[in-house]
Short mmCIF file of C-alpha atoms and ligand atoms in Angstrom, two decimals:
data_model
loop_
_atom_site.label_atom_id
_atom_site.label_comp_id
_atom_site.label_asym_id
_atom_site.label_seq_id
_atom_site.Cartn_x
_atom_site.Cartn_y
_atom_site.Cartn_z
CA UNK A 891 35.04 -1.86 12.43
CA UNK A 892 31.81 -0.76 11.05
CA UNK A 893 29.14 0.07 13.88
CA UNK A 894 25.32 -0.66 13.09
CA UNK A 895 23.05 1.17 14.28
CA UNK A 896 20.46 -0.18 17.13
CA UNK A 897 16.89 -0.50 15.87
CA UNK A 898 14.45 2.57 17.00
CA UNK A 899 11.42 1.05 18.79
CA UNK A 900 8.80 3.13 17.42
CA UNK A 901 7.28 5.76 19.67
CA UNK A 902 3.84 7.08 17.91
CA UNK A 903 1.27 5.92 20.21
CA UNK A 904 -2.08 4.01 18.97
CA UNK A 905 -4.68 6.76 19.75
CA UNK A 906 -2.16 9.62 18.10
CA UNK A 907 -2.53 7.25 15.01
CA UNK A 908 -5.86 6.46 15.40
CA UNK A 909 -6.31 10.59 15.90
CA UNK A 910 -4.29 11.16 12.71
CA UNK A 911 -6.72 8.49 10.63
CA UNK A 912 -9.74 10.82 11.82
CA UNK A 913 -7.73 13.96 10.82
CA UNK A 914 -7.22 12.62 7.41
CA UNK A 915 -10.58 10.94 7.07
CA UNK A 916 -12.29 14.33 7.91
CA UNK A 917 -9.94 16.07 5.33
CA UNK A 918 -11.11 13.50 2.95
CA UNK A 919 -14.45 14.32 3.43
CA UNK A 920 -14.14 18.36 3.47
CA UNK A 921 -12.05 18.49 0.47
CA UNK A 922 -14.65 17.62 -2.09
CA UNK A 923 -17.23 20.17 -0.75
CA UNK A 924 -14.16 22.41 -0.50
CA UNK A 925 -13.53 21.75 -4.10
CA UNK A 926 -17.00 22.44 -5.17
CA UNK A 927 -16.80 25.71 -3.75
CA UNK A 928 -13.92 26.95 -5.25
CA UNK A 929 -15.51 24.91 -8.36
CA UNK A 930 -18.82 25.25 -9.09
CA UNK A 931 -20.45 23.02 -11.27
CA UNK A 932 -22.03 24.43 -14.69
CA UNK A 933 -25.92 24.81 -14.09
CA UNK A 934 -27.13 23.90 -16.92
CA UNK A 935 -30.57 25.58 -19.18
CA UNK A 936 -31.59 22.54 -20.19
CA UNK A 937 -31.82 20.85 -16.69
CA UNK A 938 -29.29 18.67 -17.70
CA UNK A 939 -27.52 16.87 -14.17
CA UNK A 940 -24.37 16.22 -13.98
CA UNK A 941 -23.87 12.40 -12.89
CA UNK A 942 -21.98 11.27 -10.08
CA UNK A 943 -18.76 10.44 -10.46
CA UNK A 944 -17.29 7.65 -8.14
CA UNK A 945 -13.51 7.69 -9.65
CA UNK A 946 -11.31 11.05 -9.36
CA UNK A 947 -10.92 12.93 -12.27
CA UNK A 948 -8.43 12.55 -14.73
CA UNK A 949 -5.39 14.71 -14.01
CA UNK A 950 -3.05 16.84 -15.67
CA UNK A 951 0.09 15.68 -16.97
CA UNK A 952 1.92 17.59 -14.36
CA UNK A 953 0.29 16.32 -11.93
CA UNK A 954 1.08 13.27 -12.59
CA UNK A 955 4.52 13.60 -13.41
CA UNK A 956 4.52 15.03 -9.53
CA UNK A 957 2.73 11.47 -8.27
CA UNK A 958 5.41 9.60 -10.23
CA UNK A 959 8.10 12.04 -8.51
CA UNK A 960 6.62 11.73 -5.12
CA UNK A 961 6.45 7.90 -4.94
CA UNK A 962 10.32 7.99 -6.55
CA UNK A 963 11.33 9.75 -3.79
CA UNK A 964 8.75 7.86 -1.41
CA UNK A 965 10.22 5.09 -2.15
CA UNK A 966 14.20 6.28 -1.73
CA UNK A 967 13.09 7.78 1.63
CA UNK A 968 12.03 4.26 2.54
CA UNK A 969 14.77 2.46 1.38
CA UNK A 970 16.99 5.18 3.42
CA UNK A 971 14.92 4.57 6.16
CA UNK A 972 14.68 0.75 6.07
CA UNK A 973 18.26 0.02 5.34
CA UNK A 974 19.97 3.46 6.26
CA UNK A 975 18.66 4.51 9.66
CA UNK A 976 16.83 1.32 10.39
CA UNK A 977 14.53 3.53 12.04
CA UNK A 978 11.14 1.93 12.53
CA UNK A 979 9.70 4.96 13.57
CA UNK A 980 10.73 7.28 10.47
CA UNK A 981 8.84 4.56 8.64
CA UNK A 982 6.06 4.80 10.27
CA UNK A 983 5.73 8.49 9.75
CA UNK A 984 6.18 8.20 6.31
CA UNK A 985 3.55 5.56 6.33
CA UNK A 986 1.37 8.26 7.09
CA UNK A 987 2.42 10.67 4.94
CA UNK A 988 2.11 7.91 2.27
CA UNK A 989 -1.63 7.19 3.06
CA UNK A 990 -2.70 10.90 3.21
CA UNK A 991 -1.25 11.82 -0.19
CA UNK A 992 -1.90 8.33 -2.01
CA UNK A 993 -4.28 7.43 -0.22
CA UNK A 994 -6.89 10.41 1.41
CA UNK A 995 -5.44 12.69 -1.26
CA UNK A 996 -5.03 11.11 -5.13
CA UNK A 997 -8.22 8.75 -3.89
CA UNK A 998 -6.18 5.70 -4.29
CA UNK A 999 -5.93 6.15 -7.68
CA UNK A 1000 -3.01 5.50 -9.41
CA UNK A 1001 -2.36 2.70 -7.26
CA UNK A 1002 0.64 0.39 -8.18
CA UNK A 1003 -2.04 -2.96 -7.19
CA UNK A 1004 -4.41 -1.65 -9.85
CA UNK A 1005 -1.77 -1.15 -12.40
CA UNK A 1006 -1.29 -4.46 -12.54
CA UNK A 1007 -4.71 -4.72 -15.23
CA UNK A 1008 -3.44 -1.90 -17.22
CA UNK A 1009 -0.83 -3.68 -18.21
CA UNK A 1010 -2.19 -7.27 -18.08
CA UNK A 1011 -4.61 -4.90 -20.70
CA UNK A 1012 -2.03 -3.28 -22.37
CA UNK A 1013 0.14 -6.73 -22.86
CA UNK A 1014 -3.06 -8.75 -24.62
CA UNK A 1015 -4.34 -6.02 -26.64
CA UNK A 1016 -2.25 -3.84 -28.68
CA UNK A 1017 -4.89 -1.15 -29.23
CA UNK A 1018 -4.73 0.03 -25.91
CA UNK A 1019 -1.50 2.06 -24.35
CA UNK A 1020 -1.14 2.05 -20.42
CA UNK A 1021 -0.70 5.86 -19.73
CA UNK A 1022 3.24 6.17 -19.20
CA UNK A 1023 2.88 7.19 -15.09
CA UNK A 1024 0.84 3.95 -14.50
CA UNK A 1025 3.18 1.82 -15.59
CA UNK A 1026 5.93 3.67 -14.14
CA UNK A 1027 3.68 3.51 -11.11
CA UNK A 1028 3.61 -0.91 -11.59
CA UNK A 1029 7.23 -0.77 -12.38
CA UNK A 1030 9.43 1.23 -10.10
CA UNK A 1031 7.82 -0.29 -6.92
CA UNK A 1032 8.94 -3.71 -8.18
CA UNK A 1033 12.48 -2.28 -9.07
CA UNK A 1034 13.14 -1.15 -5.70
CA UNK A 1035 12.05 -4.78 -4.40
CA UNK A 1036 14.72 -6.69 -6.57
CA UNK A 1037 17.29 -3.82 -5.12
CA UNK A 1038 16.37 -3.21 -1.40
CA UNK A 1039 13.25 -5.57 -0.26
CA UNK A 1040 9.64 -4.75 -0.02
CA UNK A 1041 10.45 -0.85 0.83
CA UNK A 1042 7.25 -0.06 -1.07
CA UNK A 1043 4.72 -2.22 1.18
CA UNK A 1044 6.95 -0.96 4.45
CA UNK A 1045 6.64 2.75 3.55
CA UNK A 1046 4.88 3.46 0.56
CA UNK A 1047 1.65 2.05 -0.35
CA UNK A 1048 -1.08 3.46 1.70
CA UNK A 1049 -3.56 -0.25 1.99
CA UNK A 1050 -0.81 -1.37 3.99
CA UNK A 1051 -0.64 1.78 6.05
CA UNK A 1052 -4.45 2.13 6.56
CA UNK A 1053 -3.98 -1.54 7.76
CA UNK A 1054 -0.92 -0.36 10.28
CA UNK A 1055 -3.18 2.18 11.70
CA UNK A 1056 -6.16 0.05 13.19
CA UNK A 1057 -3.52 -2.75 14.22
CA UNK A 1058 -4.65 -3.15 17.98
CA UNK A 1059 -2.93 -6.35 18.89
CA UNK A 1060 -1.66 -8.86 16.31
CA UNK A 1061 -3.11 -12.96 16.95
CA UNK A 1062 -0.59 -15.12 15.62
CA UNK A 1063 -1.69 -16.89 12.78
CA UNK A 1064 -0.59 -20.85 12.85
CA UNK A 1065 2.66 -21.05 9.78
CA UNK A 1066 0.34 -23.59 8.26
CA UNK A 1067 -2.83 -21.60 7.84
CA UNK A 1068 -0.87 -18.96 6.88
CA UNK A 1069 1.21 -20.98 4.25
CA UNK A 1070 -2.33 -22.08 2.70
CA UNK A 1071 -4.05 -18.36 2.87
CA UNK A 1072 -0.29 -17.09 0.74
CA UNK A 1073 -1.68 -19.14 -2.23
CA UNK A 1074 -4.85 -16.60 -2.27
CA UNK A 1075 -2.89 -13.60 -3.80
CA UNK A 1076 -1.52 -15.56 -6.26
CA UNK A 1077 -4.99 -16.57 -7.18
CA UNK A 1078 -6.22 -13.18 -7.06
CA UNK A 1079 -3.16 -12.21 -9.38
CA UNK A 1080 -4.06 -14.90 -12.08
CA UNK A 1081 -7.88 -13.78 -12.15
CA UNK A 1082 -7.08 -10.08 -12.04
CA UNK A 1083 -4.75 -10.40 -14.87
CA UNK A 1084 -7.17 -12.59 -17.11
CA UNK A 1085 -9.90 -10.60 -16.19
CA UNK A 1086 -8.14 -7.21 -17.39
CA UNK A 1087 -6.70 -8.81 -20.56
CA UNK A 1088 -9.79 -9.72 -21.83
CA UNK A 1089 -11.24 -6.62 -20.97
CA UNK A 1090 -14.06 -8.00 -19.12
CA UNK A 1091 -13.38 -6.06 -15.93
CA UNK A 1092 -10.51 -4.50 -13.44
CA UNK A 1093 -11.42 -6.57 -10.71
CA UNK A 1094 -8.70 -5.16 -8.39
CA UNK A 1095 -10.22 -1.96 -8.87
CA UNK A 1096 -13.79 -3.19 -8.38
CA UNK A 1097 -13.24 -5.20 -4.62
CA UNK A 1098 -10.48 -2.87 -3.23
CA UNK A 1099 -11.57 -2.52 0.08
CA UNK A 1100 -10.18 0.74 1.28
CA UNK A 1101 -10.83 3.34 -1.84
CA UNK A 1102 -14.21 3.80 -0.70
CA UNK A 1103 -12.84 5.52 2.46
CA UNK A 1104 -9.96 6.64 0.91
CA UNK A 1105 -12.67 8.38 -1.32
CA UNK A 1106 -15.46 8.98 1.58
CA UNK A 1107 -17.79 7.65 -1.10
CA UNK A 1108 -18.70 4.06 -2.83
CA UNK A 1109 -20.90 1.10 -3.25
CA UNK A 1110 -22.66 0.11 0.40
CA UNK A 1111 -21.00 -3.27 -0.21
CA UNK A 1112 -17.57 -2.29 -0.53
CA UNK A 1113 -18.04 0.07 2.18
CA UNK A 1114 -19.02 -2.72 4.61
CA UNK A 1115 -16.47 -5.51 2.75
CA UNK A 1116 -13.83 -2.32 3.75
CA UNK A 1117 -14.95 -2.29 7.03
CA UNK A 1118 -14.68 -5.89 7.96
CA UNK A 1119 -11.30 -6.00 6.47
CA UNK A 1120 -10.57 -3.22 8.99
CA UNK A 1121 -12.19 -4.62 11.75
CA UNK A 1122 -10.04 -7.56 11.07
CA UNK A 1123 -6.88 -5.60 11.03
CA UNK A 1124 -7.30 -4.86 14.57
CA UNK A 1125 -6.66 -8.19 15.27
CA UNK A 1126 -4.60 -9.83 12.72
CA UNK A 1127 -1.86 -7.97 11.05
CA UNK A 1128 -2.35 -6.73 7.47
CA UNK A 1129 -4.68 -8.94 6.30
CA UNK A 1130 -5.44 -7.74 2.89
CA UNK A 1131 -1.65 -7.96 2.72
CA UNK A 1132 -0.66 -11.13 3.01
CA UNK A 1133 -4.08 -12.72 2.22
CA UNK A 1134 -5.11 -11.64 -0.83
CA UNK A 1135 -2.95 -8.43 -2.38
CA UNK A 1136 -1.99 -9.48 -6.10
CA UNK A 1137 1.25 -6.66 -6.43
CA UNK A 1138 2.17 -7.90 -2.86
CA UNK A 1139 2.71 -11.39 -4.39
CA UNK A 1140 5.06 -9.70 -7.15
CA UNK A 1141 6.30 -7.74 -5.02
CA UNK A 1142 7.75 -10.64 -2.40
CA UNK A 1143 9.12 -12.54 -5.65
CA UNK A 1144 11.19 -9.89 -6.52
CA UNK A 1145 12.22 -9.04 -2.79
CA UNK A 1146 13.48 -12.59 -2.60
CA UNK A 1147 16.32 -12.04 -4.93
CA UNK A 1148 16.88 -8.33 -3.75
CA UNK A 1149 20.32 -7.48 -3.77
CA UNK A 1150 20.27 -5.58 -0.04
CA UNK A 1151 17.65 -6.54 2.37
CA UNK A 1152 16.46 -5.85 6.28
CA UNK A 1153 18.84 -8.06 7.91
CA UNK A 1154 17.50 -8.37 12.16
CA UNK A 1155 20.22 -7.19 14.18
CA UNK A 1156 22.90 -7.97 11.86
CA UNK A 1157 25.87 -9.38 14.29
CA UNK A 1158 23.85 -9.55 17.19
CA UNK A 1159 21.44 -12.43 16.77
CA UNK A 1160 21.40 -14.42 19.95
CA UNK A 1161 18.80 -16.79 18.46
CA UNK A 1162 16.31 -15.78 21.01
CA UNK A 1163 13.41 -15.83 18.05
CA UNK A 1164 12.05 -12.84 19.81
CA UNK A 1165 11.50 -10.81 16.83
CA UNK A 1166 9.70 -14.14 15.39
CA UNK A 1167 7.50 -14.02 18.05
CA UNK A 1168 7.17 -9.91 17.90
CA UNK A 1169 6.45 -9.48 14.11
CA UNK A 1170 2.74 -8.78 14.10
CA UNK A 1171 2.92 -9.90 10.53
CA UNK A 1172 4.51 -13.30 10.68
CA UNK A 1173 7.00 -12.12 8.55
CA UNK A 1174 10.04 -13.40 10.40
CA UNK A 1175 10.71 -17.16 10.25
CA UNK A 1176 13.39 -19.10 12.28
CA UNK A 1177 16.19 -17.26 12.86
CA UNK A 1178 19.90 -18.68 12.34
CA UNK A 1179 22.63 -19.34 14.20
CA UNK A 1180 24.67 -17.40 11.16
CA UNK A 1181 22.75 -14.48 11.63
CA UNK A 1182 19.42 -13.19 11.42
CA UNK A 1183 16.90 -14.07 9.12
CA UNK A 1184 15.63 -11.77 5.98
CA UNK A 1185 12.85 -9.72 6.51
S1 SF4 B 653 1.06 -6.23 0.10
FE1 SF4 B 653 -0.13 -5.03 -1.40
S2 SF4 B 653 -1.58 -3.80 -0.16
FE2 SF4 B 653 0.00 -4.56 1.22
S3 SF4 B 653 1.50 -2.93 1.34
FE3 SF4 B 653 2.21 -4.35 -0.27
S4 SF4 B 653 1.37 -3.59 -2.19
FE4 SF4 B 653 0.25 -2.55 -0.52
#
């Protein structure tokens, strides 16, 4: 007989997250001044300024054969963690490690959501070649979702884990609103995609709403367009998420033909819809006398 074991509530209390947000928002901030003092800038004869830069820097190829190994192993850790353990609160911590190295520390950039227009790029015009680790960085997320689920959203990606953070109290959004808001991403996916192949624009890239913070620097409006969405994730669960995220889309076709998946208390489902009720993200529907429903 094979013995499952029980699901870990998780234990990391909202202000310790909300403290470890700060933490990493203030080492956000500090690291570019940091930088520039191990870093100077040239000063130039001619009174020539350097501009501004709002993207990171591009970065050597080590470094980003290191992002490409860190989300590889991200991602196995989650899997482990999802599937393995079933431990809600190892996720959760590497949720945060997640959103201070892809998200405080590479700036949100490469992000698997972005990747999504250099390759819609790459696809339509032949003159252009999507650096390898991008789509490596589209790719492998969408690999692990056909073999173990959305382990990248759960663990991995730090949007949803910024998201997590703020999440005071999740409203329950009615199935049918919800059902009609799902259509959004796919929406978003279309434009993003025709957008990028024509080279008119990365949109995704252009209205994220949390790379301005991840950054500690952007445009006023997608400061304040971040900060509603945040606001709002106090409230509602992930709304970026399941509202309007184009990868997420991908992601959850893929995940729906995954060959191992979160099963809810595999053997044990009494049919209570308890967890249906509990999932702040209205990700659990209807649970089965068989068994539990997919997560
Ligand atoms: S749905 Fe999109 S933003 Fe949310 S966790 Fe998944 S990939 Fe990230």
């Amino acid at each position: 007989m094979t013995h499952t074991p029980k699901p870990q509530p998780a234990r990391i209390r909202r202000p310790a997250l909300l403290a470890i947000l700060a933490a990493l928002m203030l080492g956000g901030a500090m690291a570019p001044a940091w930088a520039a003092e191990r870093f100077p800038p040239p000063e130039f004869e001619t009174g020539h300024v350097l501009p501004h830069v709002p993207t990171p820097w591009p970065r050597a190829a080590w470094q980003e054969v290191a992002d490409v190994v860190v989300l590889l192993a991200a991602l196995s850790v989650a899997a482990w963690l999802a599937l393995g353990r079933r431990s809600r609160r190892g996720i959760l911590w590497l949720s945060i490690f997640s959103l201070a190295y892809f998200g405080f520390y590479r700036g949100g950039c490469v992000c698997s959501i972005g990747a999504i227009q250099n390759v819609a790029l790459a696809l339509a015009n032949t003159s252009y070649a999507a650096p390898l680790s991008v789509v490596l960085f589209f790719a492998v997320p969408l690999v692990f979702a056909l073999l173990f689920g959305r382990v990248f959203c759960g663990g991995v990606c730090p949007l949803g884990a910024i998201q997590d953070v703020v999440l005071i109290r999740a409203a329950r959004v009615p199935m049918g609103l919800q059902h009609a808001l799902g259509l959004l991403p796919w929406a978003y996916l279309g434009a993003a995609a025709l957008f990028a192949a024509t080279d008119t624009s990365f949109i995704i890239c252009r209205y994220d709403p949390f790379v301005a913070f991840f950054r500690m620097t952007g445009a006023l409006d997608m400061l304040i367009f971040g900060g509603i969405v945040l606001v709002l994730a106090t409230f509602v669960g992930r709304p970026y998420c399941r509202f309007l995220c184009p990868y997420g889309a991908l992601l959850g076709l893929c995940a729906r033909w995954a060959r191992k998946k979160v099963d809810v208390t595999p053997d044990e489902c009494v049919v209570c819809s308890l967890c249906e009720d509990a999932c702040p993200f209205g990700a659990i529907h209807a649970p089965t006398p068989e068994g539990a429903d997919d997560v």
